[in-house]
PDB file of C-alpha atoms and ligand atoms in Angstrom:
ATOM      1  CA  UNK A   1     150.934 -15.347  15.282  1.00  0.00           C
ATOM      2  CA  UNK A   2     152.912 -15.426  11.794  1.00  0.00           C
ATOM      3  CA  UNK A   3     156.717 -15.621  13.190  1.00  0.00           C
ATOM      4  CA  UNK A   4     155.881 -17.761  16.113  1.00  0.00           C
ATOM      5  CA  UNK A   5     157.678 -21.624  17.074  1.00  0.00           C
ATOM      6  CA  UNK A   6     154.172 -23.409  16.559  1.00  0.00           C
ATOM      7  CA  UNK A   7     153.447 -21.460  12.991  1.00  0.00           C
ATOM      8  CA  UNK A   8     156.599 -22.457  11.661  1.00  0.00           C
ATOM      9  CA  UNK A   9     156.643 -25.941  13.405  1.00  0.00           C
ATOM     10  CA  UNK A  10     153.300 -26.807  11.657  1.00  0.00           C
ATOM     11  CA  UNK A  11     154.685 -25.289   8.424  1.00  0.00           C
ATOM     12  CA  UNK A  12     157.871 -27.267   8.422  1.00  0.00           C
ATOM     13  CA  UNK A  13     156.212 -31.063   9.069  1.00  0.00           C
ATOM     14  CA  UNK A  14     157.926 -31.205  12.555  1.00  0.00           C
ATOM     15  CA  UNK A  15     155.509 -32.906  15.173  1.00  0.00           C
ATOM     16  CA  UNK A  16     157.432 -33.391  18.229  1.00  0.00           C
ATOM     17  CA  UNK A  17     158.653 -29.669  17.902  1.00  0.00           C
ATOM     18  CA  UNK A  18     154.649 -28.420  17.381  1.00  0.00           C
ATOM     19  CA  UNK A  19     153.719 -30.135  20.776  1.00  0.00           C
ATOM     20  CA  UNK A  20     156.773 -28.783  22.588  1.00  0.00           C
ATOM     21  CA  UNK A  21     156.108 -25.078  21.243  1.00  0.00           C
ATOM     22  CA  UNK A  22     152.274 -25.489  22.176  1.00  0.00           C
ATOM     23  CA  UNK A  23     153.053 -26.401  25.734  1.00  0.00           C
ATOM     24  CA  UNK A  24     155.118 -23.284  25.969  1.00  0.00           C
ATOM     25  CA  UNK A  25     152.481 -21.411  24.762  1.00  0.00           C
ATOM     26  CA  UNK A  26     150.002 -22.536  27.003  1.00  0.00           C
ATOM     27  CA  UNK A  27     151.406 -21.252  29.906  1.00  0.00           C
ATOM     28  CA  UNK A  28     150.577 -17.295  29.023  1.00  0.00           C
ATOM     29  CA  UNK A  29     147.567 -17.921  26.185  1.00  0.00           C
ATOM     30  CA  UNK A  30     144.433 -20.074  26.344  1.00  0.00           C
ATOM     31  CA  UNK A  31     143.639 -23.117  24.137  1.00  0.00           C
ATOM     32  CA  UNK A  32     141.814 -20.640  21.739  1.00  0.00           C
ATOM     33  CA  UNK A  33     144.401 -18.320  21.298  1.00  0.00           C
ATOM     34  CA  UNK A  34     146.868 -20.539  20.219  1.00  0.00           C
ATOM     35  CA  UNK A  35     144.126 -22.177  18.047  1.00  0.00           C
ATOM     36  CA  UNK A  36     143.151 -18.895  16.047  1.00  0.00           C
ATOM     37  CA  UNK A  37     146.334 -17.664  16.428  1.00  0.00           C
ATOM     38  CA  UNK A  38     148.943 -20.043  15.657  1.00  0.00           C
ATOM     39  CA  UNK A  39     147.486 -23.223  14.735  1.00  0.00           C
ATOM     40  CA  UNK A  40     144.383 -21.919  11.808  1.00  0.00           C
ATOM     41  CA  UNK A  41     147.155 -19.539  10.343  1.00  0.00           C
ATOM     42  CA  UNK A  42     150.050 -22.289   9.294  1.00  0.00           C
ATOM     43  CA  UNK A  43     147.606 -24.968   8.407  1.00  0.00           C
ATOM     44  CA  UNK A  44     145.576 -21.885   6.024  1.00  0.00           C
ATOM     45  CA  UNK A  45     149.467 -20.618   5.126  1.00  0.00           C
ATOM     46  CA  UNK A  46     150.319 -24.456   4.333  1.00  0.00           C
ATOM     47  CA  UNK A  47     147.282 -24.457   2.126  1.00  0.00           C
ATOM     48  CA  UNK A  48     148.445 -21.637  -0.118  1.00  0.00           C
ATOM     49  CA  UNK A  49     151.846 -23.529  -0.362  1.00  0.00           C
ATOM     50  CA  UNK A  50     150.111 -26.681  -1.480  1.00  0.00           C
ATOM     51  CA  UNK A  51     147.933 -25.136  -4.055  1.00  0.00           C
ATOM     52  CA  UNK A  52     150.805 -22.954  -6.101  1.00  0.00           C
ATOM     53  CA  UNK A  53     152.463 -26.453  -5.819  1.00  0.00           C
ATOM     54  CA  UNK A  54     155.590 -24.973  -3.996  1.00  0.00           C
ATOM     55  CA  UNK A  55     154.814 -27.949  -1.624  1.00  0.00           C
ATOM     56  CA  UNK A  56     153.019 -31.412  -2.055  1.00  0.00           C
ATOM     57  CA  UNK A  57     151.033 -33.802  -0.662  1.00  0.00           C
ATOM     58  CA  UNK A  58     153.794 -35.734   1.534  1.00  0.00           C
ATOM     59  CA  UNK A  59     154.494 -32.418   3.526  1.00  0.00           C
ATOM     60  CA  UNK A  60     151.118 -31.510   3.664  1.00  0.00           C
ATOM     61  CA  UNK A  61     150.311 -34.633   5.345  1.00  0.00           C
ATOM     62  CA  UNK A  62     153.373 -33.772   7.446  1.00  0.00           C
ATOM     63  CA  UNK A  63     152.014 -30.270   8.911  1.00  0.00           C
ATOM     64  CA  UNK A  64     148.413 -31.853   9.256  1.00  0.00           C
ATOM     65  CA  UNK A  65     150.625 -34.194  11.815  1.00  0.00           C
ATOM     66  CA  UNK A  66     152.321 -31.427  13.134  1.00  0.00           C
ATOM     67  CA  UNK A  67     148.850 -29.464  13.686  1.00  0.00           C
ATOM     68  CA  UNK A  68     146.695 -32.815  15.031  1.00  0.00           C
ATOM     69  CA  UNK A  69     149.839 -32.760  17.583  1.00  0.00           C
ATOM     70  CA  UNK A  70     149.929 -29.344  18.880  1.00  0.00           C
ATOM     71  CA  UNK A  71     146.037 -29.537  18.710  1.00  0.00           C
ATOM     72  CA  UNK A  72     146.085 -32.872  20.891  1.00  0.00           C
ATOM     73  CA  UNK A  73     148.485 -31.058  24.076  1.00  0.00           C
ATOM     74  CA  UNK A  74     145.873 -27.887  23.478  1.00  0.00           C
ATOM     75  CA  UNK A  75     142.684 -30.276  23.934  1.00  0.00           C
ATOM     76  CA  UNK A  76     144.134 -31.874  27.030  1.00  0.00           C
ATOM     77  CA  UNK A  77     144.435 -28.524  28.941  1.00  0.00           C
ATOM     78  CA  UNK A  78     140.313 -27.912  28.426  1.00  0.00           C
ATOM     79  CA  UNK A  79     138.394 -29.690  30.572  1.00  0.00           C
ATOM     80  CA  UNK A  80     135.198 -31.812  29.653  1.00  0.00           C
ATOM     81  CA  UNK A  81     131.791 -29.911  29.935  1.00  0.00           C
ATOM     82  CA  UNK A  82     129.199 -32.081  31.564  1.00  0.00           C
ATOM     83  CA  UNK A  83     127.058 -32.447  28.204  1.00  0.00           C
ATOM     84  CA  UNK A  84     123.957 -31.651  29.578  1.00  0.00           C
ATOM     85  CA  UNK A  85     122.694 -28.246  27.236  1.00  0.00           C
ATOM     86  CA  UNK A  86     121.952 -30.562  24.351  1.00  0.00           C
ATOM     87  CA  UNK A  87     123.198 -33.054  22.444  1.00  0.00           C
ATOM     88  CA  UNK A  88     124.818 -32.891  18.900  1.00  0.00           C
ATOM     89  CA  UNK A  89     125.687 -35.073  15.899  1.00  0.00           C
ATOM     90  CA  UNK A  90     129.060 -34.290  14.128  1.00  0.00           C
ATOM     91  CA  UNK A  91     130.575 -35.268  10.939  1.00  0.00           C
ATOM     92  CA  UNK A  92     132.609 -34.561   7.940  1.00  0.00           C
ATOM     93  CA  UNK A  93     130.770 -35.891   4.720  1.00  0.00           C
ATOM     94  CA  UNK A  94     131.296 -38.670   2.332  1.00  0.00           C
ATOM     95  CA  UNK A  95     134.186 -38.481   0.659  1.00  0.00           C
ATOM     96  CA  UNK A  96     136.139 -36.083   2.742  1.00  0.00           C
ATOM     97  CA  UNK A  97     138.554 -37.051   5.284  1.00  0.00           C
ATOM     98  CA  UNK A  98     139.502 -33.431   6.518  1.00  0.00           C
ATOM     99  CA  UNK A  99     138.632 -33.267   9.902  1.00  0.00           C
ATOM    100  CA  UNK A 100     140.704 -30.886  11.841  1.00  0.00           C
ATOM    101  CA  UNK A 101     138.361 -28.046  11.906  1.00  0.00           C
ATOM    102  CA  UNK A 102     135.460 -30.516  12.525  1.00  0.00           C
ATOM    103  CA  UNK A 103     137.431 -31.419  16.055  1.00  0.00           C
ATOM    104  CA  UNK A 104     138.052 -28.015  16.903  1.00  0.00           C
ATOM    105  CA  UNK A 105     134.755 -27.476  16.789  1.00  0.00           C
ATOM    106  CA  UNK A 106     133.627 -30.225  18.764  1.00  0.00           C
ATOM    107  CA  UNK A 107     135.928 -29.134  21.549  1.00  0.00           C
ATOM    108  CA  UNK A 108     134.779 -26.004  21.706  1.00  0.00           C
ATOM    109  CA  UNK A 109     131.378 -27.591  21.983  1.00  0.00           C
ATOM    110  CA  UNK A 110     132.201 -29.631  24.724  1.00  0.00           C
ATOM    111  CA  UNK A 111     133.817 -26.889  26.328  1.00  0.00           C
ATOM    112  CA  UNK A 112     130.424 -25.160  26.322  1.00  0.00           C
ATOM    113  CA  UNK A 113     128.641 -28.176  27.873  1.00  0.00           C
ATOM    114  CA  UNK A 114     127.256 -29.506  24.698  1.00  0.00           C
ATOM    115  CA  UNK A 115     127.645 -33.523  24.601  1.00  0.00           C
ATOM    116  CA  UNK A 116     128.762 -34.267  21.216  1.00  0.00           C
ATOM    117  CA  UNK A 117     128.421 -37.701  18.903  1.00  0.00           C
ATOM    118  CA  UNK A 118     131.605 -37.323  16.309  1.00  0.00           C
ATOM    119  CA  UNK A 119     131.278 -39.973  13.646  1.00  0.00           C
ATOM    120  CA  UNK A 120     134.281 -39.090  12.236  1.00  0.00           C
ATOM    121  CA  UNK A 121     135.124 -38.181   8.994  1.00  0.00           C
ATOM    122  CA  UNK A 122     134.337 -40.008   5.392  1.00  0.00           C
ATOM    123  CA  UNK A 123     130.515 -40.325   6.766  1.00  0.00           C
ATOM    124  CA  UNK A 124     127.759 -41.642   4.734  1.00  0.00           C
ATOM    125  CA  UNK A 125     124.045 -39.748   4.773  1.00  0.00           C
ATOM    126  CA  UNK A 126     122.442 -43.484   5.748  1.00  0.00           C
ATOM    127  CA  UNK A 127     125.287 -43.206   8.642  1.00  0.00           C
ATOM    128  CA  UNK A 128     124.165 -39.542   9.793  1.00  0.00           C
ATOM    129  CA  UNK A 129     120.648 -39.866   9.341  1.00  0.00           C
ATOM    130  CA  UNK A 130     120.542 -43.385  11.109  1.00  0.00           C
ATOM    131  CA  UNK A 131     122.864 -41.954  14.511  1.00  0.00           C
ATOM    132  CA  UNK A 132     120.661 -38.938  14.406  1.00  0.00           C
ATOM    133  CA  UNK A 133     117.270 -41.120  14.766  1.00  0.00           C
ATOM    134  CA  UNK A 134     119.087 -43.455  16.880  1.00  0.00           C
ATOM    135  CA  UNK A 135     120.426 -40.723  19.509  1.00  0.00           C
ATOM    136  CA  UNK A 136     117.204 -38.512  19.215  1.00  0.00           C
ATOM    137  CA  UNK A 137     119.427 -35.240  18.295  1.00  0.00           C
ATOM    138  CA  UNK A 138     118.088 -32.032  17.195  1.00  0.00           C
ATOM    139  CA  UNK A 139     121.242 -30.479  15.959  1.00  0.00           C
ATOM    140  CA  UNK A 140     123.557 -32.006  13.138  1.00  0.00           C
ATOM    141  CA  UNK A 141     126.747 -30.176  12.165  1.00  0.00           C
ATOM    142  CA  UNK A 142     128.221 -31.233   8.782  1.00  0.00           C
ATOM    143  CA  UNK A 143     131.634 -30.545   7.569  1.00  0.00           C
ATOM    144  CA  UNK A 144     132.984 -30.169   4.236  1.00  0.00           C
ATOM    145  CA  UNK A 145     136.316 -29.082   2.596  1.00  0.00           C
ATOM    146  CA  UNK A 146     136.424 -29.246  -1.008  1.00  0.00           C
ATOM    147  CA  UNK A 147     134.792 -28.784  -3.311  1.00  0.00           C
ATOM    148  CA  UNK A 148     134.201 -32.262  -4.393  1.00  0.00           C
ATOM    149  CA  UNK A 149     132.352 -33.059  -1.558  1.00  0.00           C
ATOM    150  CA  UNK A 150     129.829 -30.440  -1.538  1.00  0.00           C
ATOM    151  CA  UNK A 151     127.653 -32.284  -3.249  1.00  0.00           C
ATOM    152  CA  UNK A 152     127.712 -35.367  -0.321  1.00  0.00           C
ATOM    153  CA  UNK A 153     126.898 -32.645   1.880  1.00  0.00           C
ATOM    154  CA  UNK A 154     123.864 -31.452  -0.255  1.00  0.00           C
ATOM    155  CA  UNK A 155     122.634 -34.935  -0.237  1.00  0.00           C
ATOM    156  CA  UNK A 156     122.565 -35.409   3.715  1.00  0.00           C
ATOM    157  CA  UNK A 157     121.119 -32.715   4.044  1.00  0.00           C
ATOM    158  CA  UNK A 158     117.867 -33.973   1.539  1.00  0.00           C
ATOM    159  CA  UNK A 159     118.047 -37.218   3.308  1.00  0.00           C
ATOM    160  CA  UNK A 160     118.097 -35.855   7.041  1.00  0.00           C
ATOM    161  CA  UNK A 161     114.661 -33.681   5.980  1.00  0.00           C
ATOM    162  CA  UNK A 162     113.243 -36.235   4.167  1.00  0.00           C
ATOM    163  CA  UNK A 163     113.079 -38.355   7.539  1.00  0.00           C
ATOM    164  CA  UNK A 164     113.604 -36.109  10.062  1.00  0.00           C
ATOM    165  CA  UNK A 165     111.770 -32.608   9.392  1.00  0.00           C
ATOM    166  CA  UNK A 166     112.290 -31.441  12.803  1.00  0.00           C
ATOM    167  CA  UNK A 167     116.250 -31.712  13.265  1.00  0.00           C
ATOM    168  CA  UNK A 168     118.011 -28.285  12.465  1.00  0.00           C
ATOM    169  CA  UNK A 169     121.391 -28.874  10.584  1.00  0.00           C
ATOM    170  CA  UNK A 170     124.239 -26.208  10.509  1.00  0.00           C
ATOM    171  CA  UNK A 171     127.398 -26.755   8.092  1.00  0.00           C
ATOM    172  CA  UNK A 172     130.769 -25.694   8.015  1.00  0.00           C
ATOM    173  CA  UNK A 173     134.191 -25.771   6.138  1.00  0.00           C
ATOM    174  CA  UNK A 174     136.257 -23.680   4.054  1.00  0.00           C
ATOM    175  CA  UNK A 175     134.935 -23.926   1.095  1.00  0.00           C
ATOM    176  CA  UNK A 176     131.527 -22.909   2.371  1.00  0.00           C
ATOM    177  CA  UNK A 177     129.699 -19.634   2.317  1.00  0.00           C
ATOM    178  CA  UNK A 178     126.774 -18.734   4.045  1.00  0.00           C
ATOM    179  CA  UNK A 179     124.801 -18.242   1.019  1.00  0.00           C
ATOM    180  CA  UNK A 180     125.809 -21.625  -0.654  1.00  0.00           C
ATOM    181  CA  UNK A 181     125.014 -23.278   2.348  1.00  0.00           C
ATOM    182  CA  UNK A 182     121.479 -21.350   2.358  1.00  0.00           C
ATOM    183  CA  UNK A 183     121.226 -22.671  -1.122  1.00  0.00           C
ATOM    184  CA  UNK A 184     121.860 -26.791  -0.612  1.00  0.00           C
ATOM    185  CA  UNK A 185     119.055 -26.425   2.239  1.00  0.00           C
ATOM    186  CA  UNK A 186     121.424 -26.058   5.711  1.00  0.00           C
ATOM    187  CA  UNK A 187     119.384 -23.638   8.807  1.00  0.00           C
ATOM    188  CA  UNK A 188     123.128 -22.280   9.585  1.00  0.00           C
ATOM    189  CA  UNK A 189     126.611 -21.448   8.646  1.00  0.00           C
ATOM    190  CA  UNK A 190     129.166 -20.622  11.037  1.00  0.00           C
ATOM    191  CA  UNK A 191     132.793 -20.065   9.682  1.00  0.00           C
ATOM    192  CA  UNK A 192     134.117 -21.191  13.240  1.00  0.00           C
ATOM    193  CA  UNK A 193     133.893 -23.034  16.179  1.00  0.00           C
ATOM    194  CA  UNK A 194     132.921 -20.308  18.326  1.00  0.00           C
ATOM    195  CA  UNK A 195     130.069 -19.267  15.401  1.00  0.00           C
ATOM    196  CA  UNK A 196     129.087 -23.401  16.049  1.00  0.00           C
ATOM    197  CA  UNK A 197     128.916 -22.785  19.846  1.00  0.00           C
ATOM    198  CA  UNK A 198     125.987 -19.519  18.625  1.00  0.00           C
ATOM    199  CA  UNK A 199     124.612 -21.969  16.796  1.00  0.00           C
ATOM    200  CA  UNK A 200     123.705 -24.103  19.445  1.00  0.00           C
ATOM    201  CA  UNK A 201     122.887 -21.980  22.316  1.00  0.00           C
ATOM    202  CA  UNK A 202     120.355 -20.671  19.797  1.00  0.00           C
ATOM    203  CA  UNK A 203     118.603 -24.447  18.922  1.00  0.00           C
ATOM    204  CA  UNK A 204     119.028 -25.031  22.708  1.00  0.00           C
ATOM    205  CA  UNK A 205     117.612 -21.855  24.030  1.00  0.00           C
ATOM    206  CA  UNK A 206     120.541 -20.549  25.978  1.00  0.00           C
ATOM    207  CA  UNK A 207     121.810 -17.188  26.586  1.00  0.00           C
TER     208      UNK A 207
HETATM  209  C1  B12 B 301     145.352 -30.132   6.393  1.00  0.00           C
HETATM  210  C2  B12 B 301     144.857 -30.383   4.988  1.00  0.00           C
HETATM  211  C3  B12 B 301     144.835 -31.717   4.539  1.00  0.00           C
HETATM  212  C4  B12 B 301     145.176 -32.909   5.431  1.00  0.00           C
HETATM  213  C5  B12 B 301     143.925 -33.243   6.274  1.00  0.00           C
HETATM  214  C6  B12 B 301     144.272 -33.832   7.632  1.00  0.00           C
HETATM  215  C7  B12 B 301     143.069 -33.927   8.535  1.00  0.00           C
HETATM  216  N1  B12 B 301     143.101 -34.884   9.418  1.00  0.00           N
HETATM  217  O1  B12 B 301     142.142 -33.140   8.466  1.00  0.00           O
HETATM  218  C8  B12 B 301     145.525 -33.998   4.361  1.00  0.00           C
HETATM  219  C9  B12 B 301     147.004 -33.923   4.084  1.00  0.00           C
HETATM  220  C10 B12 B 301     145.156 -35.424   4.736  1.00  0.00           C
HETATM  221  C11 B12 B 301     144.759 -33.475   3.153  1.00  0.00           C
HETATM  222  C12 B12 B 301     144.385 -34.269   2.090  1.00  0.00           C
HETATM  223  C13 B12 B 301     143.800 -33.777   0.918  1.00  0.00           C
HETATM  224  N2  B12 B 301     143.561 -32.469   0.629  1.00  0.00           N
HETATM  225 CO1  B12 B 301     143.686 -31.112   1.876  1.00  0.00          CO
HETATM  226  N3  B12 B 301     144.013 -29.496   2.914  1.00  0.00           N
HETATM  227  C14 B12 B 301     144.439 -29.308   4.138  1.00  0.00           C
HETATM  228  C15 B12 B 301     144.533 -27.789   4.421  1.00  0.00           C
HETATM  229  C16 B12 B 301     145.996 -27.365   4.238  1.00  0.00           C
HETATM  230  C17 B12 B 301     144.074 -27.301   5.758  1.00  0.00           C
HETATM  231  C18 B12 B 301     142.669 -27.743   6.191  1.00  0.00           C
HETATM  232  C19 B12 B 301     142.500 -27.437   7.647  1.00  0.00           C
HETATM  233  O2  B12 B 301     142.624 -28.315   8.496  1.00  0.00           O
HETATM  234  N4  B12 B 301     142.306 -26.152   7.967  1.00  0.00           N
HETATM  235  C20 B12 B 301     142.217 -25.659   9.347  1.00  0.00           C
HETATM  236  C21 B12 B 301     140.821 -25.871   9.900  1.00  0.00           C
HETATM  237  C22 B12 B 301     140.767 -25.403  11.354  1.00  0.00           C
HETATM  238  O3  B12 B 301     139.927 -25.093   9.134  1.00  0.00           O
HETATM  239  P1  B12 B 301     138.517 -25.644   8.627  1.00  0.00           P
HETATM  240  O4  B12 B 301     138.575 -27.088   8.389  1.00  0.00           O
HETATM  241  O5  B12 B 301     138.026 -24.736   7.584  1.00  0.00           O
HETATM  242  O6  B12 B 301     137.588 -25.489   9.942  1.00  0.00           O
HETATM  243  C23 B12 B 301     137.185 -24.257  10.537  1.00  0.00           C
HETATM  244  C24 B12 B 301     135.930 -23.641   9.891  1.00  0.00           C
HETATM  245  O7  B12 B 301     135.782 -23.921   8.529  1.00  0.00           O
HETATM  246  C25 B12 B 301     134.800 -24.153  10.730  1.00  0.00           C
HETATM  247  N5  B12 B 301     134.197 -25.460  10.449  1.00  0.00           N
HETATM  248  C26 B12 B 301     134.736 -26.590   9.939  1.00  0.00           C
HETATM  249  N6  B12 B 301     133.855 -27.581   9.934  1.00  0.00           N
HETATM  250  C27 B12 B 301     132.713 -27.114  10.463  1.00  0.00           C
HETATM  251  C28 B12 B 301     131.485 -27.715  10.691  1.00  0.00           C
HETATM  252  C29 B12 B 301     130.443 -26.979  11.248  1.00  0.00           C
HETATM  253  C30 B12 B 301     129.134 -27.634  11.506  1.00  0.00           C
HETATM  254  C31 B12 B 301     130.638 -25.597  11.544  1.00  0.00           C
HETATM  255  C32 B12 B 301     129.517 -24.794  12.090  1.00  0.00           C
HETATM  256  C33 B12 B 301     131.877 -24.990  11.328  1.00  0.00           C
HETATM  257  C34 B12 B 301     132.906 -25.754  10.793  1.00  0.00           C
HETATM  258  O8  B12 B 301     135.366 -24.185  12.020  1.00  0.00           O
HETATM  259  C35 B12 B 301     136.730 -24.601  11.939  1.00  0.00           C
HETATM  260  C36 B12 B 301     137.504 -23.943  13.043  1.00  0.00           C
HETATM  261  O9  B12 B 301     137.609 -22.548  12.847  1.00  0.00           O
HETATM  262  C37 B12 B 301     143.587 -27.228   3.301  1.00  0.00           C
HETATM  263  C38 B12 B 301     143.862 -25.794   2.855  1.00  0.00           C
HETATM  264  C39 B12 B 301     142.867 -24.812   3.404  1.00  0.00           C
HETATM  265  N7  B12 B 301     143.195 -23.567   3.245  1.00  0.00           N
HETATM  266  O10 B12 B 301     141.805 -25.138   3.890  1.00  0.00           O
HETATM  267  C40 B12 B 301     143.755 -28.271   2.180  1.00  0.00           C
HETATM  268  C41 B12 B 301     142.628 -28.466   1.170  1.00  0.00           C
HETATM  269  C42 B12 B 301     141.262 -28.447   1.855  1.00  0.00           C
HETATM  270  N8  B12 B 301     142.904 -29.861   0.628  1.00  0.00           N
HETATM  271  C43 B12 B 301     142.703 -29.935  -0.603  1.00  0.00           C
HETATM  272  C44 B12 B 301     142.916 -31.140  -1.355  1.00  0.00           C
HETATM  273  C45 B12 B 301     142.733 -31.022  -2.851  1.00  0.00           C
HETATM  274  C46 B12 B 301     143.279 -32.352  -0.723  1.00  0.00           C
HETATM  275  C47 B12 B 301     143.503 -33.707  -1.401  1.00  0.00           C
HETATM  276  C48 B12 B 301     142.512 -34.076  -2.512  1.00  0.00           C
HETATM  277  C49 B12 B 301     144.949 -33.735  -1.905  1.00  0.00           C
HETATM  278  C50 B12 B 301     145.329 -34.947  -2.753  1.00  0.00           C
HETATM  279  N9  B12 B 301     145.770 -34.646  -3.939  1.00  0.00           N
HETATM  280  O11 B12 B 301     145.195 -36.068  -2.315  1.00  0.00           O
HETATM  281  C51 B12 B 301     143.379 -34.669  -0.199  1.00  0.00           C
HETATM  282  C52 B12 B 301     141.896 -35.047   0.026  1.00  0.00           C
HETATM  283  C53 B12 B 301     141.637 -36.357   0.596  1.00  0.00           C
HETATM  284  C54 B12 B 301     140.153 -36.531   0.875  1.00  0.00           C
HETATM  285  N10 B12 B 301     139.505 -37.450   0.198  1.00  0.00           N
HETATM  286  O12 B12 B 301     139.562 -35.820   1.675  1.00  0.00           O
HETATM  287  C55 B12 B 301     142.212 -28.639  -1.226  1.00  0.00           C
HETATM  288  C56 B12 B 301     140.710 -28.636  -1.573  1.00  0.00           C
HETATM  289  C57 B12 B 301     140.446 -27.880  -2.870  1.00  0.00           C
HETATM  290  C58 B12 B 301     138.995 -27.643  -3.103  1.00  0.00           C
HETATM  291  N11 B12 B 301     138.627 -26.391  -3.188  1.00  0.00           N
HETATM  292  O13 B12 B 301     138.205 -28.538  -3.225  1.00  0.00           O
HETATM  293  C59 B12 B 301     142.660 -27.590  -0.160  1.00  0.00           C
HETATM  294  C60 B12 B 301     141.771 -26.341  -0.080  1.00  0.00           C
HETATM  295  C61 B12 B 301     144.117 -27.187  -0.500  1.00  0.00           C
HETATM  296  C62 B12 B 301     144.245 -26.438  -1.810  1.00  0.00           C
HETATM  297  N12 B12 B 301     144.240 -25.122  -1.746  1.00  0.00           N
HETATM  298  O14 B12 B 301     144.345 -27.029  -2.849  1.00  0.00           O
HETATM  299  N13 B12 B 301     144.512 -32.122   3.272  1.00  0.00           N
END
């Protein structure tokens, strides 16, 4: 983890070096391994960085390139699941345009055979709620990231019962704990993409 190529790739901004030191990786650890392991660490270390201002936001928007990269050689090693355990709605709010984690957990969705809408990131509750009556899905998975746009995510969350009483809705982010998301009205929290996948197989019914 720490010390590794990829970790200090994605902390140094340098995109062409990320996907060459995924690629090696992914010939002796699996696309999750080198998620958890290489790719969550630097972007969480680059975090710390950015918030005791030692770094700011052009190289932060450097190692998010650097991460998307190494993420997008990762993603094409995992095949497609066939989609057919249930269908899901994904999105990060309003206001927030953070959507790493939000694709990470979509993959590993897909990976489990879950077909998954992503409507991106920056999405508003009419948006959400309108795809989710649309596509006839009973699970919606909402991401947020700051702070800021908690309060977007309380608000789909009102508008999606208001209409659609039946449709279970699980949230996710860093800034989110299971007992705030309890509190703005979600049915689950999962801090990660394999907690999403538990998620699921629970509203779906599957082992
Ligand atoms: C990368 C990054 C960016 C990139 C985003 C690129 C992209 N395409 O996503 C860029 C450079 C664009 C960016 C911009 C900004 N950022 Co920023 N960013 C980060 C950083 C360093 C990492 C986020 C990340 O990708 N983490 C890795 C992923 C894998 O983790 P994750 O998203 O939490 O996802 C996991 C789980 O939470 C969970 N999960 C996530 N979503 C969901 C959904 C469901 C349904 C479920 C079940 C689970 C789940 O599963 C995922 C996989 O394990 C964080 C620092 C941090 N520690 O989080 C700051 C951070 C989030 N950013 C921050 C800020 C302030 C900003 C800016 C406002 C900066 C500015 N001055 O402009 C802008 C915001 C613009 C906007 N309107 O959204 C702050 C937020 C502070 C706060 N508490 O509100 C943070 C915390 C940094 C800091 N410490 O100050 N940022």
């Amino acid at each position: 983890g720490g010390g590794s190529e990829l970790y200090r790739a994605i902390v140094r901004g340098m995109g062409a070096a990320a996907a060459d030191a995924a690629v090696a990786l992914l010939k002796d650890h699996s696309a999750m391994e080198i998620i958890n392991g290489h790719i969550i660490p630097a972007l969480g270390r680059v975090g710390e960085e950015f918030e005791k201002k030692r770094i700011f936001l052009p190289q932060l928007l450097m190692s998010a390139g650097a991460a998307t990269a190494a993420f997008g050689q990762v993603r094409a090693t995992m095949k497609d699941g066939c989609g057919t355990k249930g269908r899901i709605i994904l999105a990060t709010v309003r206001g927030d345009i953070h959507d790493i984690g939000k694709n990470i957990v979509k993959l590993l969705l897909e990976n489990y055979g879950y077909e998954v809408i992503d409507l991106g990131r920056d999405v508003s509750c009419e948006t959400i709620l309108k795809s989710t009556q649309d596509h006839n899905v009973r699970l919606v998975g909402l991401s947020a990231l700051m702070t800021t746009t908690l309060p977007a995510m309380e608000q789909t969350i009102k508008v999606l019962r208001q209409n659609l009483p039946d449709c279970r809705i699980m949230v996710g982010g860093a800034v989110l704990t299971g007992e705030y998301a309890k509190s703005i009205g979600a049915d689950y929290f999962a801090p990660d993409a394999a907690g999403a996948v538990r998620i699921a197989e629970e509203v779906f019914g599957q082992p």
